[in-house]
Short mmCIF file of C-alpha atoms in Angstrom, two decimals:
data_model
loop_
_atom_site.label_atom_id
_atom_site.label_comp_id
_atom_site.label_asym_id
_atom_site.label_seq_id
_atom_site.Cartn_x
_atom_site.Cartn_y
_atom_site.Cartn_z
CA MET V 911 26.79 -5.13 -21.59
CA THR V 912 27.56 -4.87 -17.88
CA THR V 913 26.36 -7.86 -15.82
CA PHE V 914 25.60 -7.81 -12.10
CA SER V 915 25.09 -10.62 -9.61
CA TYR V 916 21.78 -9.05 -8.61
CA VAL V 917 19.56 -6.63 -10.48
CA ILE V 918 16.45 -5.11 -8.91
CA LEU V 919 14.04 -3.79 -11.50
CA GLY V 920 12.12 -0.99 -9.82
CA GLY V 921 13.28 1.69 -7.41
CA GLY V 922 10.54 1.64 -4.81
CA MET V 923 10.33 0.35 -1.27
CA VAL V 924 11.17 -3.26 -2.16
CA ALA V 925 14.43 -2.07 -3.69
CA GLY V 926 15.35 0.10 -0.72
CA TYR V 927 14.76 -2.61 1.87
CA ALA V 928 16.20 -5.41 -0.25
CA ALA V 929 19.38 -3.36 -0.68
CA LYS V 930 19.67 -2.87 3.09
CA GLU V 931 19.22 -6.59 3.68
CA LEU V 932 21.75 -7.54 0.99
CA VAL V 933 24.30 -5.23 2.59
CA ALA V 934 23.60 -6.79 5.99
CA ARG V 935 24.24 -10.20 4.41
CA GLY V 936 27.65 -9.24 3.06
CA LEU V 937 26.97 -7.70 -0.36
CA ARG V 938 30.22 -7.11 -2.20
CA ALA V 939 31.10 -4.01 -4.17
CA GLY V 940 29.59 -3.92 -7.64
CA GLU V 941 27.25 -6.88 -7.13
CA LEU V 942 23.95 -4.95 -7.09
CA CYS V 943 22.29 -2.70 -9.63
CA ILE V 944 18.92 -1.01 -9.03
CA VAL V 945 17.22 0.04 -12.25
CA SER V 946 14.44 2.56 -11.71
CA ALA V 947 12.22 4.70 -13.90
CA ASP V 948 11.79 7.05 -10.92
CA SER V 949 13.79 10.24 -10.54
CA ALA V 950 14.44 9.70 -6.82
CA PRO V 951 16.21 6.96 -4.84
CA PRO V 952 13.96 4.45 -3.01
CA TYR V 953 11.68 6.20 -0.52
CA GLU V 954 8.92 5.43 1.95
CA ARG V 955 5.44 5.72 0.43
CA PRO V 956 3.21 6.12 3.53
CA PRO V 957 4.36 9.71 4.21
CA LEU V 958 3.25 10.77 0.72
CA SER V 959 -0.40 10.78 1.81
CA LYS V 960 0.40 11.71 5.40
CA GLY V 961 3.31 13.78 6.70
CA PHE V 962 4.85 14.83 3.39
CA LEU V 963 1.55 15.96 1.89
CA ALA V 964 0.80 17.84 5.11
CA GLU V 965 4.32 19.37 4.87
CA ARG V 966 5.33 17.96 8.24
CA GLU V 967 8.04 15.82 6.62
CA THR V 968 10.70 16.79 4.11
CA GLU V 969 11.82 14.94 1.00
CA ASP V 970 15.14 13.97 2.60
CA SER V 971 13.36 12.44 5.59
CA ILE V 972 11.45 9.87 3.53
CA PHE V 973 14.39 8.22 1.75
CA ILE V 974 14.95 4.63 2.92
CA ASN V 975 18.72 4.98 2.54
CA ASP V 976 20.67 8.17 2.07
CA ALA V 977 22.80 8.81 -1.01
CA ALA V 978 25.97 7.85 0.87
CA PHE V 979 24.61 4.33 1.47
CA TYR V 980 24.65 3.52 -2.25
CA ARG V 981 28.10 5.06 -2.75
CA GLU V 982 29.68 3.38 0.26
CA HIS V 983 28.47 -0.06 -0.79
CA SER V 984 29.17 0.45 -4.51
CA ILE V 985 25.53 -0.13 -5.44
CA LYS V 986 24.78 1.02 -8.97
CA LEU V 987 21.64 3.16 -8.80
CA ARG V 988 20.23 3.79 -12.27
CA LEU V 989 17.48 6.41 -12.00
CA ASN V 990 15.33 7.74 -14.86
CA THR V 991 15.94 4.44 -16.66
CA PRO V 992 12.68 2.90 -17.94
CA VAL V 993 13.05 -0.73 -18.98
CA GLU V 994 11.29 -1.69 -22.18
CA ARG V 995 11.82 -5.44 -22.11
CA ILE V 996 12.92 -8.27 -19.83
CA GLU V 997 14.72 -11.12 -21.58
CA PRO V 998 15.13 -13.76 -18.84
CA GLN V 999 16.56 -16.48 -21.04
CA GLN V 1000 19.37 -14.15 -22.07
CA LYS V 1001 19.54 -12.83 -18.48
CA ARG V 1002 19.33 -9.22 -19.50
CA LEU V 1003 17.14 -6.13 -19.41
CA ARG V 1004 16.77 -3.81 -22.34
CA THR V 1005 16.17 -0.16 -21.50
CA ARG V 1006 14.07 2.25 -23.50
CA ASP V 1007 17.33 3.77 -24.80
CA GLY V 1008 18.49 0.39 -26.10
CA GLU V 1009 21.06 -0.30 -23.40
CA GLU V 1010 21.45 -3.87 -22.13
CA ILE V 1011 21.92 -4.67 -18.43
CA GLY V 1012 22.84 -8.25 -17.53
CA PHE V 1013 21.99 -10.16 -14.36
CA GLU V 1014 22.62 -13.49 -12.69
CA LYS V 1015 19.50 -13.11 -10.51
CA LEU V 1016 16.68 -10.64 -11.04
CA LEU V 1017 14.15 -9.23 -8.58
CA ILE V 1018 11.13 -7.67 -10.28
CA ALA V 1019 9.82 -4.87 -8.07
CA THR V 1020 8.03 -2.64 -10.55
CA GLY V 1021 5.21 -1.88 -8.14
CA SER V 1022 2.00 -0.42 -9.45
CA HIS V 1023 0.69 2.70 -11.13
CA VAL V 1024 -2.49 4.65 -10.63
CA ARG V 1025 -5.67 4.20 -12.54
CA THR V 1026 -6.43 7.50 -14.25
CA LEU V 1027 -9.68 9.21 -15.09
CA THR V 1028 -11.00 8.63 -18.61
CA ILE V 1029 -13.84 11.15 -18.52
CA PRO V 1030 -14.19 14.45 -20.40
CA GLY V 1031 -11.89 17.10 -18.93
CA ALA V 1032 -9.50 14.56 -17.42
CA ASN V 1033 -6.47 16.42 -18.84
CA LEU V 1034 -7.18 19.77 -17.22
CA ASP V 1035 -4.70 21.40 -14.85
CA GLY V 1036 -5.57 20.81 -11.22
CA ILE V 1037 -6.26 17.07 -11.56
CA CYS V 1038 -3.93 15.00 -9.40
CA TYR V 1039 -3.20 11.42 -8.41
CA LEU V 1040 -1.07 10.08 -5.60
CA ARG V 1041 1.38 7.25 -5.99
CA THR V 1042 4.87 8.69 -6.36
CA LEU V 1043 6.93 11.42 -4.79
CA ASP V 1044 6.43 13.49 -7.94
CA ASP V 1045 2.66 13.02 -7.57
CA ALA V 1046 2.80 14.33 -4.00
CA LYS V 1047 4.87 17.33 -5.10
CA HIS V 1048 2.35 17.99 -7.85
CA ILE V 1049 -0.52 18.05 -5.34
CA LEU V 1050 1.42 20.49 -3.15
CA THR V 1051 1.94 22.75 -6.15
CA GLN V 1052 -1.62 22.50 -7.39
CA GLN V 1053 -3.22 23.11 -3.99
CA SER V 1054 -1.55 26.49 -3.69
CA GLY V 1055 -4.37 28.99 -3.90
CA ALA V 1056 -7.06 26.32 -4.14
CA ARG V 1057 -10.01 26.71 -1.78
CA ARG V 1058 -12.33 23.85 -2.79
CA ALA V 1059 -11.28 20.26 -3.44
CA ALA V 1060 -13.01 17.15 -4.69
CA VAL V 1061 -11.47 13.80 -3.77
CA ILE V 1062 -12.77 10.98 -5.96
CA GLY V 1063 -12.75 7.58 -4.28
CA GLY V 1064 -13.79 6.58 -0.78
CA GLY V 1065 -11.04 4.06 -0.09
CA PHE V 1066 -7.62 4.14 1.57
CA ILE V 1067 -5.96 6.90 -0.47
CA GLY V 1068 -9.13 8.98 -0.86
CA MET V 1069 -9.76 9.04 2.87
CA GLU V 1070 -6.17 9.95 3.72
CA VAL V 1071 -5.90 12.72 1.13
CA ALA V 1072 -9.29 14.18 2.05
CA SER V 1073 -8.24 14.42 5.70
CA VAL V 1074 -5.01 16.25 4.80
CA LEU V 1075 -6.74 18.73 2.47
CA ALA V 1076 -9.43 19.47 5.04
CA GLN V 1077 -6.79 20.09 7.70
CA ARG V 1078 -5.16 22.58 5.36
CA GLY V 1079 -8.35 24.61 5.40
CA MET V 1080 -9.77 23.49 2.08
CA GLU V 1081 -13.50 22.94 1.59
CA THR V 1082 -13.33 19.22 0.80
CA ARG V 1083 -15.83 16.82 -0.72
CA LEU V 1084 -15.28 13.07 -0.77
CA ILE V 1085 -17.14 11.56 -3.74
CA PHE V 1086 -17.54 7.79 -4.13
CA PRO V 1087 -19.91 5.37 -5.91
CA GLU V 1088 -20.67 3.04 -3.00
CA GLU V 1089 -23.43 3.71 -0.49
CA ARG V 1090 -20.91 3.97 2.37
CA VAL V 1091 -17.28 4.85 2.79
CA TRP V 1092 -14.72 2.13 2.03
CA LYS V 1093 -17.37 -0.56 1.70
CA ARG V 1094 -14.87 -3.17 0.52
CA PHE V 1095 -13.03 -3.06 3.84
CA PHE V 1096 -15.13 -1.45 6.59
CA THR V 1097 -18.15 -3.13 8.13
CA PRO V 1098 -21.34 -1.00 8.14
CA VAL V 1099 -20.71 -0.10 11.78
CA MET V 1100 -17.16 1.03 11.01
CA SER V 1101 -18.24 3.01 7.95
CA ALA V 1102 -20.87 4.80 10.05
CA PHE V 1103 -18.24 5.81 12.61
CA PHE V 1104 -15.83 7.19 10.02
CA GLU V 1105 -18.59 8.98 8.13
CA ARG V 1106 -19.65 10.80 11.31
CA TYR V 1107 -16.04 11.57 12.13
CA TYR V 1108 -15.32 13.02 8.69
CA GLN V 1109 -18.45 15.14 8.72
CA GLU V 1110 -17.57 16.47 12.18
CA HIS V 1111 -14.20 17.51 10.72
CA GLY V 1112 -15.76 19.48 7.89
CA ILE V 1113 -15.70 17.00 5.00
CA THR V 1114 -18.80 16.69 2.85
CA LEU V 1115 -19.53 13.11 1.83
CA VAL V 1116 -21.11 12.50 -1.57
CA PRO V 1117 -21.94 8.76 -1.68
CA GLN V 1118 -23.54 6.73 -4.48
CA THR V 1119 -22.24 9.24 -6.99
CA HIS V 1120 -20.04 9.08 -10.08
CA VAL V 1121 -18.08 11.99 -11.51
CA VAL V 1122 -18.90 11.96 -15.23
CA ALA V 1123 -16.85 14.97 -16.39
CA ILE V 1124 -14.49 17.67 -15.18
CA ALA V 1125 -15.58 21.20 -16.00
CA GLY V 1126 -13.18 23.98 -16.85
CA ASP V 1127 -11.24 25.66 -19.63
CA ARG V 1128 -7.53 25.12 -18.97
CA ARG V 1129 -7.90 24.45 -15.25
CA VAL V 1130 -10.45 22.56 -13.18
CA ALA V 1131 -13.49 24.65 -12.33
CA GLY V 1132 -15.92 21.96 -11.22
CA VAL V 1133 -16.90 18.30 -11.23
CA GLU V 1134 -20.01 17.17 -13.05
CA LEU V 1135 -21.93 14.41 -11.30
CA ASP V 1136 -24.21 11.71 -12.66
CA SER V 1137 -27.02 13.42 -10.76
CA GLY V 1138 -26.73 16.35 -13.16
CA ALA V 1139 -25.24 18.67 -10.54
CA THR V 1140 -21.92 20.46 -10.94
CA LEU V 1141 -19.83 21.14 -7.84
CA PRO V 1142 -17.43 24.09 -8.09
CA VAL V 1143 -13.87 23.04 -7.18
CA ASP V 1144 -10.30 24.25 -7.77
CA LEU V 1145 -8.55 20.92 -7.21
CA VAL V 1146 -9.37 17.27 -7.95
CA VAL V 1147 -7.50 14.31 -6.47
CA ALA V 1148 -8.52 10.89 -7.81
CA GLY V 1149 -7.86 7.81 -5.72
CA ILE V 1150 -9.50 5.16 -7.87
CA GLY V 1151 -7.08 2.28 -7.52
CA VAL V 1152 -3.84 1.02 -9.05
CA LEU V 1153 -2.68 -1.51 -11.62
CA PRO V 1154 0.39 -3.77 -11.33
CA GLY V 1155 3.42 -2.62 -13.30
CA ILE V 1156 3.82 -5.51 -15.72
CA GLU V 1157 4.30 -3.65 -19.02
CA SER V 1158 7.95 -4.67 -19.40
CA LEU V 1159 7.07 -8.35 -19.03
CA THR V 1160 5.24 -8.60 -22.34
CA ALA V 1161 6.76 -11.48 -24.34
CA SER V 1162 9.18 -12.25 -21.50
CA GLY V 1163 7.75 -15.72 -20.94
CA ILE V 1164 7.24 -14.94 -17.24
CA ASP V 1165 3.72 -15.85 -16.10
CA VAL V 1166 1.51 -12.87 -15.26
CA ASP V 1167 -2.07 -12.65 -14.04
CA ASN V 1168 -3.04 -9.68 -11.89
CA GLY V 1169 0.66 -9.12 -11.39
CA VAL V 1170 3.65 -11.42 -11.64
CA ILE V 1171 2.78 -14.96 -10.58
CA VAL V 1172 5.16 -16.22 -7.87
CA ASN V 1173 5.12 -19.15 -5.47
CA GLU V 1174 5.59 -19.04 -1.70
CA TYR V 1175 9.31 -18.47 -2.30
CA LEU V 1176 8.58 -15.39 -4.44
CA GLU V 1177 9.93 -17.29 -7.46
CA THR V 1178 8.49 -16.60 -10.90
CA SER V 1179 7.98 -19.23 -13.58
CA THR V 1180 11.55 -18.55 -14.75
CA SER V 1181 14.54 -19.79 -12.76
CA GLY V 1182 16.59 -17.06 -11.12
CA VAL V 1183 13.83 -14.45 -11.43
CA TYR V 1184 11.83 -13.30 -8.38
CA ALA V 1185 9.13 -10.71 -7.77
CA ALA V 1186 8.09 -8.81 -4.65
CA GLY V 1187 5.88 -5.97 -3.50
CA ASP V 1188 2.81 -4.54 -5.24
CA VAL V 1189 3.53 -6.39 -8.47
CA ALA V 1190 3.81 -9.87 -6.91
CA ASN V 1191 0.81 -12.18 -7.01
CA TYR V 1192 2.07 -14.61 -4.40
CA TYR V 1193 0.82 -17.74 -2.69
CA ASP V 1194 -0.02 -16.96 0.93
CA VAL V 1195 0.69 -20.11 2.94
CA LEU V 1196 -1.16 -18.83 6.02
CA PHE V 1197 -4.45 -18.22 4.23
CA GLU V 1198 -3.84 -20.84 1.52
CA LYS V 1199 -4.74 -18.50 -1.32
CA ARG V 1200 -3.18 -16.18 -3.85
CA ARG V 1201 -3.04 -12.48 -3.11
CA ARG V 1202 -1.44 -9.27 -4.34
CA VAL V 1203 -0.94 -6.69 -1.60
CA GLU V 1204 -0.50 -2.97 -2.22
CA HIS V 1205 0.64 -1.82 1.20
CA TRP V 1206 3.84 -0.60 2.85
CA ASP V 1207 4.38 -3.53 5.18
CA ASN V 1208 4.18 -6.08 2.38
CA ALA V 1209 6.78 -4.22 0.32
CA VAL V 1210 9.11 -3.95 3.31
CA GLU V 1211 8.86 -7.58 4.39
CA GLN V 1212 8.92 -9.06 0.88
CA GLY V 1213 11.88 -6.85 -0.02
CA LYS V 1214 13.88 -8.17 2.92
CA HIS V 1215 12.74 -11.74 2.33
CA ALA V 1216 13.61 -11.56 -1.37
CA ALA V 1217 17.14 -10.44 -0.50
CA ARG V 1218 17.56 -13.52 1.67
CA LEU V 1219 16.27 -15.71 -1.16
CA LEU V 1220 18.67 -14.10 -3.65
CA THR V 1221 21.59 -14.97 -1.39
CA GLY V 1222 20.68 -18.64 -1.07
CA GLU V 1223 18.24 -18.93 1.83
CA ARG V 1224 15.20 -20.93 0.79
CA LYS V 1225 12.28 -20.33 3.13
CA PRO V 1226 8.68 -19.53 2.17
CA PHE V 1227 7.35 -16.03 2.73
CA VAL V 1228 5.07 -16.40 5.76
CA HIS V 1229 3.57 -13.16 6.95
CA VAL V 1230 0.26 -11.83 8.29
CA PRO V 1231 -0.87 -9.03 5.94
CA TYR V 1232 -0.82 -5.65 7.70
CA PHE V 1233 -1.47 -1.99 7.02
CA PHE V 1234 -2.04 1.20 8.97
CA SER V 1235 -3.57 4.59 8.24
CA ASN V 1236 -3.58 8.09 9.71
CA VAL V 1237 -6.63 10.30 9.23
CA PHE V 1238 -6.95 13.56 11.18
CA ASP V 1239 -5.93 12.59 14.74
CA LEU V 1240 -6.74 8.89 14.35
CA MET V 1241 -4.27 6.09 13.66
CA TYR V 1242 -5.63 2.61 13.05
CA GLU V 1243 -4.10 -0.75 12.17
CA PHE V 1244 -5.37 -3.86 10.43
CA TRP V 1245 -4.04 -7.41 10.23
CA GLY V 1246 -5.14 -10.43 8.22
CA ASP V 1247 -7.82 -10.93 5.59
CA ALA V 1248 -11.52 -10.58 6.42
CA GLU V 1249 -12.71 -12.20 3.19
CA GLY V 1250 -14.97 -15.15 3.92
CA ALA V 1251 -15.55 -14.20 7.57
CA ASP V 1252 -18.81 -15.48 9.03
CA GLN V 1253 -18.67 -13.41 12.24
CA VAL V 1254 -17.35 -10.01 13.31
CA SER V 1255 -17.27 -8.89 16.94
CA TYR V 1256 -16.36 -5.54 18.49
CA ARG V 1257 -14.43 -4.78 21.62
CA GLY V 1258 -14.77 -1.35 23.21
CA ASP V 1259 -16.99 1.53 22.13
CA VAL V 1260 -17.34 2.06 18.37
CA ASP V 1261 -19.19 5.38 18.74
CA SER V 1262 -16.34 6.91 20.75
CA GLY V 1263 -13.65 5.71 18.34
CA ARG V 1264 -12.03 3.41 20.90
CA PHE V 1265 -12.67 -0.04 19.55
CA SER V 1266 -11.29 -3.10 17.86
CA ALA V 1267 -12.99 -5.44 15.38
CA TRP V 1268 -12.30 -9.17 15.21
CA TRP V 1269 -13.31 -11.29 12.21
CA THR V 1270 -13.61 -15.06 12.51
CA LYS V 1271 -14.29 -17.90 10.11
CA GLU V 1272 -15.58 -21.12 11.63
CA GLY V 1273 -14.46 -19.78 15.01
CA ARG V 1274 -10.86 -19.03 14.01
CA LEU V 1275 -9.50 -15.50 13.93
CA ILE V 1276 -8.70 -14.31 10.40
CA ALA V 1277 -8.53 -10.49 10.73
CA ALA V 1278 -8.42 -7.70 13.30
CA PHE V 1279 -8.72 -3.91 13.29
CA VAL V 1280 -7.52 -1.81 16.23
CA LEU V 1281 -8.21 1.87 16.92
CA ASN V 1282 -7.31 3.53 20.24
CA ARG V 1283 -7.14 0.27 22.17
CA PRO V 1284 -4.55 -1.21 24.58
CA ASP V 1285 -1.25 -2.38 23.14
CA GLU V 1286 -2.12 -5.92 24.18
CA GLU V 1287 -4.71 -6.11 21.41
CA ARG V 1288 -2.20 -4.87 18.84
CA ASP V 1289 0.28 -7.50 19.96
CA LEU V 1290 -2.20 -10.37 20.06
CA ALA V 1291 -3.87 -9.72 16.70
CA PRO V 1292 -1.04 -10.91 14.37
CA GLN V 1293 -0.03 -13.72 16.71
CA TRP V 1294 -3.52 -15.14 16.93
CA ILE V 1295 -4.16 -14.81 13.20
CA ALA V 1296 -0.92 -16.67 12.42
CA ASN V 1297 -1.78 -19.35 14.98
CA ARG V 1298 -5.40 -19.68 13.77
CA GLN V 1299 -6.62 -18.95 17.27
CA HIS V 1300 -10.18 -19.87 18.19
CA ILE V 1301 -12.05 -16.93 19.72
CA THR V 1302 -15.72 -16.31 20.46
CA PRO V 1303 -17.78 -13.11 20.37
CA ALA V 1304 -18.29 -13.39 24.13
CA GLN V 1305 -14.52 -13.41 24.68
CA VAL V 1306 -14.01 -10.42 22.40
CA GLU V 1307 -16.78 -8.39 24.01
CA ASN V 1308 -15.77 -9.12 27.61
CA THR V 1309 -13.99 -5.86 28.41
CA ALA V 1310 -14.04 -6.50 32.15
CA HIS V 1311 -10.72 -8.32 31.70
CA PRO V 1312 -7.70 -7.96 29.36
CA LEU V 1313 -8.24 -9.87 26.15
CA ARG V 1314 -5.67 -12.57 26.89
CA GLU V 1315 -7.37 -13.28 30.21
CA THR V 1316 -10.77 -13.70 28.60
CA MET V 1317 -9.45 -16.69 26.65
CA GLY V 1318 -9.39 -18.73 29.84
CA ARG V 1319 -12.91 -17.77 30.85
#
């Protein structure tokens, strides 16, 4: 059994950014092994539903580090290596092939995997999901020759994929069970804006609807709805959520509950074992609650922070949650956590798509959304959330002055 100072289990974004940080902190040759079930080195995930799927970005352009990086720093990169079991007391991993890999410190970064359809016809050709590079390649292959697409799910992934397919000239329907698009995140006013925008760009919205079966012989020919209707389609992309990748932790003794339970230092219940990224259910010291975040920024920042922890720095992970999205010609950003807000105020003109939304709880800012607004608002949002800034609706809505100036009025 070969033993390494550091082993990262999972070859996603956490691994790529943790490796960069470890190198920056003086990683020595042979100290790090990345064990990944994926077939590709660590890569950026946001382009999968954006530039890569739209064929504006190549595979090489989305890798976090090039192949030479791992060679030059003598980092062992084990691809196509599923791990069957973690044995933390023995400080080793056991792969599906029975190989043992030892570690002094372990970073669990197994990410998440997509929820799949469990309805009749779910195994037909032409049904796709989007989580990995291979998934994105599969969509590109399957969309060749397709003219009509159904995207199931009105959330983050569904909205991004629908916009790309529509821009590629496909007749696209976005089907979701809620009464409005991305109800869990958007306010009614925001949903109304995006619904109008999508319809203006040729997407047909099918709200309050479940797909109950996929029609077809060997390949998708249609989606059957709970209304009794069948919509003819050539391609189905399902964006119905993800699950944390905790299968290898069974019987490991490491605490799991909606992911791997870690404290504010990303430490698991077992000494020397950490977790970061999608799989980590961590304690957020800013919001004083547990959360598991499935976005790019969290994976990047926790990956870098975990590397610092592995090398002896002991500071809590303190970070304002953040994500961004590109749909058609819009790019928006969001910071914080709107759960529990008792007030939301808007700055700018929602109908024109030039607005920001500001959520407060007991007068303190807890979340902000910015679309086509001055950079000042982008800069202030995370600062004010971290500082628990008091802000009133009148200050938000006063567009006669820059936002910072309104605070003194």
